[in-house]
Coordinates of C-alpha atoms and ligand atoms in Angstrom, one line a residue:
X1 CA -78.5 -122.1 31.4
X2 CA -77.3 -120.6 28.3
X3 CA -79.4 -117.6 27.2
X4 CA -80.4 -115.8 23.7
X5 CA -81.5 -112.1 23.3
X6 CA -84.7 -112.0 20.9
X7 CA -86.5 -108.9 20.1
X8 CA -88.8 -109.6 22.6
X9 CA -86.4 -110.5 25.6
X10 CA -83.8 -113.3 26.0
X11 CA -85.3 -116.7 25.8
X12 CA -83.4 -119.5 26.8
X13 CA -81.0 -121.0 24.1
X14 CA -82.8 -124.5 23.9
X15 CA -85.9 -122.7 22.5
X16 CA -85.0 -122.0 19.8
X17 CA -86.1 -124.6 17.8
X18 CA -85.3 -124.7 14.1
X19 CA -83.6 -121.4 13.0
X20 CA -82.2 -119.7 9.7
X21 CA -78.9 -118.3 10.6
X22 CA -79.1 -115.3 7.9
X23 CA -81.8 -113.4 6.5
X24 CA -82.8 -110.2 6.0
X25 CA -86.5 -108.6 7.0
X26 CA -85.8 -105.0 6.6
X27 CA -82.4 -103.5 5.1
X28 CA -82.1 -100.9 3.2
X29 CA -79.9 -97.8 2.8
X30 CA -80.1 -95.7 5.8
X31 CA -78.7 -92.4 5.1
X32 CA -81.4 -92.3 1.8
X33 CA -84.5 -93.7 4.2
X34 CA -82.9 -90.7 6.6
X35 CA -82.8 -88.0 3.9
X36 CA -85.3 -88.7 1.7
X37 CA -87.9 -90.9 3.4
X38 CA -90.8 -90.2 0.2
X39 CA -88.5 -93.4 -1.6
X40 CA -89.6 -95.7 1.3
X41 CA -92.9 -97.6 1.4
X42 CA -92.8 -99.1 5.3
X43 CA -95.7 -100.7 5.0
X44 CA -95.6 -102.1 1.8
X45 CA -91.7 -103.6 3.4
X46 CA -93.5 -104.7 6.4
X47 CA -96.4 -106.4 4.7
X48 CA -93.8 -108.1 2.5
X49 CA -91.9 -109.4 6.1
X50 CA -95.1 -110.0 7.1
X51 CA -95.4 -112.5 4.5
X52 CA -92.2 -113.5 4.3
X53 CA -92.1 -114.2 8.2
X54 CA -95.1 -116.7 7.4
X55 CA -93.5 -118.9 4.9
X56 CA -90.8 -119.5 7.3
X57 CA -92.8 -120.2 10.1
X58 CA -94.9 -122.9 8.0
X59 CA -91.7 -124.8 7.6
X60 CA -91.6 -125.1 11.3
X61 CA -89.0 -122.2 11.6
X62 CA -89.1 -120.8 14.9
X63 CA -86.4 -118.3 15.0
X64 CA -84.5 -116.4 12.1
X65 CA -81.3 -114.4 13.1
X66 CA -81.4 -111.0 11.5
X67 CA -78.0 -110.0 11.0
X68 CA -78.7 -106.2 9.6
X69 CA -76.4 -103.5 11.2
X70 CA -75.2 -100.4 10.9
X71 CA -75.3 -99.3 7.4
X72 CA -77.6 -101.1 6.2
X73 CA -80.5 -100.0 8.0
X74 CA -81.2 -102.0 11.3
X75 CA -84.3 -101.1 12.7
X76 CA -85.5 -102.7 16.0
X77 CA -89.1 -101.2 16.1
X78 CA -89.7 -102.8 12.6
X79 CA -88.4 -106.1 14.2
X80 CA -90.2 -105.9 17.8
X81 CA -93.5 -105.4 15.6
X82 CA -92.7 -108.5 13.2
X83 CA -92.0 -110.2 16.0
X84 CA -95.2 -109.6 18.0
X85 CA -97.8 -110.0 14.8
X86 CA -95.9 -113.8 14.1
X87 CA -94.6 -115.2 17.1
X88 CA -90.9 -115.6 15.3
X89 CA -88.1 -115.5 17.5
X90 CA -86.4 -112.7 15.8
X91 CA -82.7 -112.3 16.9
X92 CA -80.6 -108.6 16.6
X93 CA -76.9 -107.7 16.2
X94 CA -75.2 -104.7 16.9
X95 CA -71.8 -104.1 14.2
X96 CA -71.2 -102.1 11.3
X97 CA -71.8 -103.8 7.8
X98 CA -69.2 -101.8 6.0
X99 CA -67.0 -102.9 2.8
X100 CA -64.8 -100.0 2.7
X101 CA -66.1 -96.8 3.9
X102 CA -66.9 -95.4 7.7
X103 CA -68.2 -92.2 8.7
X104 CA -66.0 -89.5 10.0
X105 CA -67.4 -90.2 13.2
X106 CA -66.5 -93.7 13.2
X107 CA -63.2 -92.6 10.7
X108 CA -61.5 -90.3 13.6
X109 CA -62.1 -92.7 16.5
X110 CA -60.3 -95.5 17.9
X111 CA -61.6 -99.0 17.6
X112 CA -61.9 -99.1 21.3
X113 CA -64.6 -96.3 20.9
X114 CA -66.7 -98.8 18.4
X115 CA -66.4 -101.3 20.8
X116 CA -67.9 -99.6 23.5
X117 CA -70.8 -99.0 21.2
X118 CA -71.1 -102.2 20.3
X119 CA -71.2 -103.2 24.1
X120 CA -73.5 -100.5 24.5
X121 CA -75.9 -102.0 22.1
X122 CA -75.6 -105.6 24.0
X123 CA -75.7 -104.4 27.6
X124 CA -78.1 -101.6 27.7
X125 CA -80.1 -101.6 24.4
X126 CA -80.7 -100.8 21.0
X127 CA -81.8 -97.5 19.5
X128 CA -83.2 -96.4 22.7
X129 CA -85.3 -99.7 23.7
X130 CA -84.5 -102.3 26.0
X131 CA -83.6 -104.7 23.2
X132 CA -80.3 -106.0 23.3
X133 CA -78.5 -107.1 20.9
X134 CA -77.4 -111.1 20.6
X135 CA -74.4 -110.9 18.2
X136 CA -72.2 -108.3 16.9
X137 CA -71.6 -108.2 12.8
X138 CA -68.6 -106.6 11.0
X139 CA -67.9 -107.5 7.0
X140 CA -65.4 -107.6 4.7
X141 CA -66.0 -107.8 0.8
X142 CA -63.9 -106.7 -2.4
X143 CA -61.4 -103.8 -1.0
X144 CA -60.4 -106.5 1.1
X145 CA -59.2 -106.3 5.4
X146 CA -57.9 -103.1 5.0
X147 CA -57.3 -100.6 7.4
X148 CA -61.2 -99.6 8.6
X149 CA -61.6 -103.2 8.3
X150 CA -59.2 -104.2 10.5
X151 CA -60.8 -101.4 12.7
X152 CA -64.4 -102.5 12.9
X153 CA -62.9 -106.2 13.1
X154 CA -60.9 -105.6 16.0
X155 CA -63.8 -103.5 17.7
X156 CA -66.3 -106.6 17.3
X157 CA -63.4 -108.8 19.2
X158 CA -63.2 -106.4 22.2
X159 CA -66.9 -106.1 22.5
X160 CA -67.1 -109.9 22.0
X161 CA -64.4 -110.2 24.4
X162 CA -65.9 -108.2 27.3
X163 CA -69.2 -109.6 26.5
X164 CA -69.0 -112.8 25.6
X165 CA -71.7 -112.3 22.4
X166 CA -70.5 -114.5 19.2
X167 CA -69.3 -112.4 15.9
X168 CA -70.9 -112.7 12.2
X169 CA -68.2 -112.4 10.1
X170 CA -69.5 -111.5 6.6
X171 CA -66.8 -112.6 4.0
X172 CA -65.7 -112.7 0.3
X173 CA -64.3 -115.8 -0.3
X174 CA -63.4 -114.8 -4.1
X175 CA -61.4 -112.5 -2.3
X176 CA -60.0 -114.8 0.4
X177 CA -61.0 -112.5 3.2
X178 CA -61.7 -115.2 5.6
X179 CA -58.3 -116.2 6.8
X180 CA -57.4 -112.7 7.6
X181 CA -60.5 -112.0 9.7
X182 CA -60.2 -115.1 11.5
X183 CA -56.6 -113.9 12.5
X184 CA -57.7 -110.9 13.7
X185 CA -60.5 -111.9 15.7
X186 CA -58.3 -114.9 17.5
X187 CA -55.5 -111.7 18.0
X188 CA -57.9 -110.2 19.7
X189 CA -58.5 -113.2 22.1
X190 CA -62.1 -114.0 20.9
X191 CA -62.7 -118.2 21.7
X192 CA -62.8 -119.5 17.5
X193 CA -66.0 -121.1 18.4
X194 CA -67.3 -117.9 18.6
X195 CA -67.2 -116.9 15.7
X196 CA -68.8 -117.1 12.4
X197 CA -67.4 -116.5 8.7
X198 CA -70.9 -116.1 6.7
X199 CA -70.5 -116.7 3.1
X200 CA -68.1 -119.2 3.6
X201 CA -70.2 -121.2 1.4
X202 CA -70.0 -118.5 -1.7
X203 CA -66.6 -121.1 -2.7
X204 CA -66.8 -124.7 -3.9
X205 CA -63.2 -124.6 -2.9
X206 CA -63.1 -127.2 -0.1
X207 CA -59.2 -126.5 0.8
X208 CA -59.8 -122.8 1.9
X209 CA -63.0 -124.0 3.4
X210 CA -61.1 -126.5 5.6
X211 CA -58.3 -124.1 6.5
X212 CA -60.9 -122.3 7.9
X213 CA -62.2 -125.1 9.4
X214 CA -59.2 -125.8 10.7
X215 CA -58.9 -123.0 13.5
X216 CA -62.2 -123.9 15.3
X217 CA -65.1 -121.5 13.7
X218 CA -68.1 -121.7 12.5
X219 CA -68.9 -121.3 8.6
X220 CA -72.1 -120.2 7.1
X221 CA -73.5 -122.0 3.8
X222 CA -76.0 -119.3 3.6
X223 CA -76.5 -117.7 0.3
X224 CA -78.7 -120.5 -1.1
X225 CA -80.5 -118.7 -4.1
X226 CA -77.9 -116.3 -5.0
X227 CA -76.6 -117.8 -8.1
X228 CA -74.5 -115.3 -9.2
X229 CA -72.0 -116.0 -6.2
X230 CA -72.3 -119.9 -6.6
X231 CA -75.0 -122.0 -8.5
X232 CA -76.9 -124.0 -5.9
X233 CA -75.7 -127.5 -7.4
X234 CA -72.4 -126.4 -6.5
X235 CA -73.3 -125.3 -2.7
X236 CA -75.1 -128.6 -2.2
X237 CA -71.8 -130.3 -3.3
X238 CA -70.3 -128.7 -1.0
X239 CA -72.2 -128.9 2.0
X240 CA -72.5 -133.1 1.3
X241 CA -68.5 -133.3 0.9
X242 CA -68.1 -131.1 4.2
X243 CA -70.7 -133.1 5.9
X244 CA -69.1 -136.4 5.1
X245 CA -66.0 -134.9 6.1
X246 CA -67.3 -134.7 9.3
X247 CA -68.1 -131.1 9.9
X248 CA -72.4 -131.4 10.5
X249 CA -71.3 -129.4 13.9
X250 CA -69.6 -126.7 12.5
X251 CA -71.9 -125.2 9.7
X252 CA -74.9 -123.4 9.5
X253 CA -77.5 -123.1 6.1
X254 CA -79.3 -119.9 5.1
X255 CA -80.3 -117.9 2.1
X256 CA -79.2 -114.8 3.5
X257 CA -82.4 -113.1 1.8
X258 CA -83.3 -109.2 1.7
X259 CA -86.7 -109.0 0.3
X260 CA -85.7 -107.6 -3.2
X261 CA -88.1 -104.7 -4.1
X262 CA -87.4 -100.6 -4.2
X263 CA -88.6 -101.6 -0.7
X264 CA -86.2 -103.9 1.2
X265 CA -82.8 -104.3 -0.4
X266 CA -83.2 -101.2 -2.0
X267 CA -79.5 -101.4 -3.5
X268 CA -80.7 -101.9 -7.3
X269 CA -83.8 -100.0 -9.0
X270 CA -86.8 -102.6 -9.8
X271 CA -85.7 -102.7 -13.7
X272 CA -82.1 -103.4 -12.8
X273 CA -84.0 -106.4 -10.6
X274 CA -85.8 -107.7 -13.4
X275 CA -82.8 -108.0 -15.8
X276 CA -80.7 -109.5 -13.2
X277 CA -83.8 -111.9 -13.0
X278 CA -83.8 -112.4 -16.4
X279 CA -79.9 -113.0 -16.5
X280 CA -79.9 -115.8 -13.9
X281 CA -78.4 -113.6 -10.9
X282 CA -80.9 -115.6 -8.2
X283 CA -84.1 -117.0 -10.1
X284 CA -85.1 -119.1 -7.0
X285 CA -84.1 -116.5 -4.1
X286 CA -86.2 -116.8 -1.4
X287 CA -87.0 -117.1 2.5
X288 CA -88.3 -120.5 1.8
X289 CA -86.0 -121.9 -1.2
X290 CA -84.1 -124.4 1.4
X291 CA -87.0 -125.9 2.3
X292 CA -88.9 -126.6 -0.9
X293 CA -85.5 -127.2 -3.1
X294 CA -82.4 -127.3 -0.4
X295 CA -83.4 -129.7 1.7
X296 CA -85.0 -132.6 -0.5
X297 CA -81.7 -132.4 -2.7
X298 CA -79.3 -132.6 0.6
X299 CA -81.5 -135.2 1.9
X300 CA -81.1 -137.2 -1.7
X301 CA -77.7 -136.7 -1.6
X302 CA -76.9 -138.2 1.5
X303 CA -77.5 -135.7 4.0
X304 CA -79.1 -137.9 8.0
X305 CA -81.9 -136.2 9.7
X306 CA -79.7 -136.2 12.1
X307 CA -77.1 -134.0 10.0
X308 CA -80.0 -131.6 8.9
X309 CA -81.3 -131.3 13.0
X310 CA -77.5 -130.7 14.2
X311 CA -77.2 -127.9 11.7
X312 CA -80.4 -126.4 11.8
X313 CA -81.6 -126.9 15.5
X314 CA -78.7 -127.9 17.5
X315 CA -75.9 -125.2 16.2
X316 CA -77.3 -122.2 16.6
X317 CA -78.0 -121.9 20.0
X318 CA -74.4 -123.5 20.6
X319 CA -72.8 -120.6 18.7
X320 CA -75.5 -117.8 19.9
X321 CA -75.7 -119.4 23.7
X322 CA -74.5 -117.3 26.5
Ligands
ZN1 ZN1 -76.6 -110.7 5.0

């Protein structure tokens, strides 16, 4: 029986019923909420999970995977508490969600030392509970695979390796950073079904989708509402061509949302919100925009019930199962 770590212990991979592959509840800036903790509002943040965690759940959601690592602010007690007030099966990586820069403790050490903190998190526990962690996350954006890239890449494959836990890739398709982490990961002797390149679905370009495609992973059409990457007409052409291409059991759909207040994805100030608002960056970015917009106009377009259960019930626990 394949299992699933959830923040309240492994459940077993069937249960997990309908699940959003990528979304935020709590992420933030760690190293600010460290130093100067008078900018954070937790219970504001957790009232707005709170609510958020709701809306899901009244569209039948019974898990959410909750890819925040290191970096941008993972925090297990926050998760462990959502968890217990909803009943949502809340699932927890352990990674590094870095673009560019790592720590000097992270800089100086070998990737073999990351990986054995990645292990750490999914063999004994995360931040000192007995929480372990079901995936393990690693990025790369703009400055492209380079060198600390390549490090926390190759660290993600060892842990997965010795493991066996699946990797969230996050990429940058404008910058055609999928191929190269793919490449790395299968250097590293991690299975391609495995592994996951989020974003994937940030491109309407359906040739670098299916060279992707082409080596065995899994690709994540997940930033539904975030116009500013790709306008949602464009994903849901797309995901129809993909899925009448054949590829229902290879693909996963999510909004990757980070509740967007000074609370939350804390990356822009609330004004800077409210004129990227105004300019169109994500006017219908939500935890619930798939299911009151997505959906109806996948299902219009084409998309089976079938399609829409093998991508949003039977995938997950394939690529999370262990
Ligand atoms: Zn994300």
């Amino acid at each position: 029986m394949a299992t699933v770590q959830t923040v309240n212990g492994p459940i077993d991979a069937q249960e997990m019923g309908m699940t959003l592959i990528h979304e935020h509840f709590f992420s933030g800036d760690e190293a600010v909420s460290a130093q100067w903790p008078h900018v954070r509002d937790h219970e504001l943040e957790y009232s707005l999970a709170l609510q958020a965690a709701d809306a899901v759940s009244g569209h039948g959601v019974r898990t959410v995977v909750e890819p925040t690592a290191m970096l941008l602010g993972r925090d297990i007690e926050a998760l462990i508490r959502l968890a217990s007030d909803t009943g949502l099966q809340i699932v927890p990586c352990t990674g590094i969600y870095t673009y560019d820069h790592l720590p000097q403790f992270l800089l100086n050490r070998p990737a073999e030392f990351l990986a054995e903190l990645f292990v750490h998190d999914i063999e004994e526990g995360i931040q000192g509970t007995e929480v372990r962690a079901a995936f393990i996350k690693c990025a790369a954006d703009e400055p492209g695979v380079n060198e600390r890239i390549e490090k926390v890449h190759r660290a993600a494959a060892r842990a997965s390796v010795r493991t066996g836990a699946p990797i969230m890739a996050h990429s940058r398709p404008a910058s055609g950073t999928g191929p190269r982490q793919v490449e790395i990961l299968l250097e590293e002797g991690v299975a391609p079904e495995k592994i996951q390149i989020a974003h994937t679905g940030d491109t309407d370009d359906l040739d670098y989708i299916e060279r992707l495609l082409d080596r065995g992973v899994w690709i994540g059409m997940d930033r539904y509402g975030i116009d500013v990457f790709l306008p949602t007409e464009r994903r849901n052409a797309t995901v129809l061509a993909l899925l009448e291409r054949g590829y229902a059991e290879r693909m996963f759909l999510s909004q990757d949302f980070d509740i967007p207040i000074a609370a939350g994805l804390d990356w822009y100030p609330p004004e800077m919100i409210e004129q990227m608002q105004a300019a169109g960056a994500a006017p219908n970015w939500s935890m619930t925009f798939l299911f009151e917009q997505v959906i109806p106009t996948l299902r219009e377009g084409g998309m089976t019930d079938d399609q829409l259960d093998t991508v949003l019930v039977k995938n997950p626990p394939r690529w999370l199962g262990v």
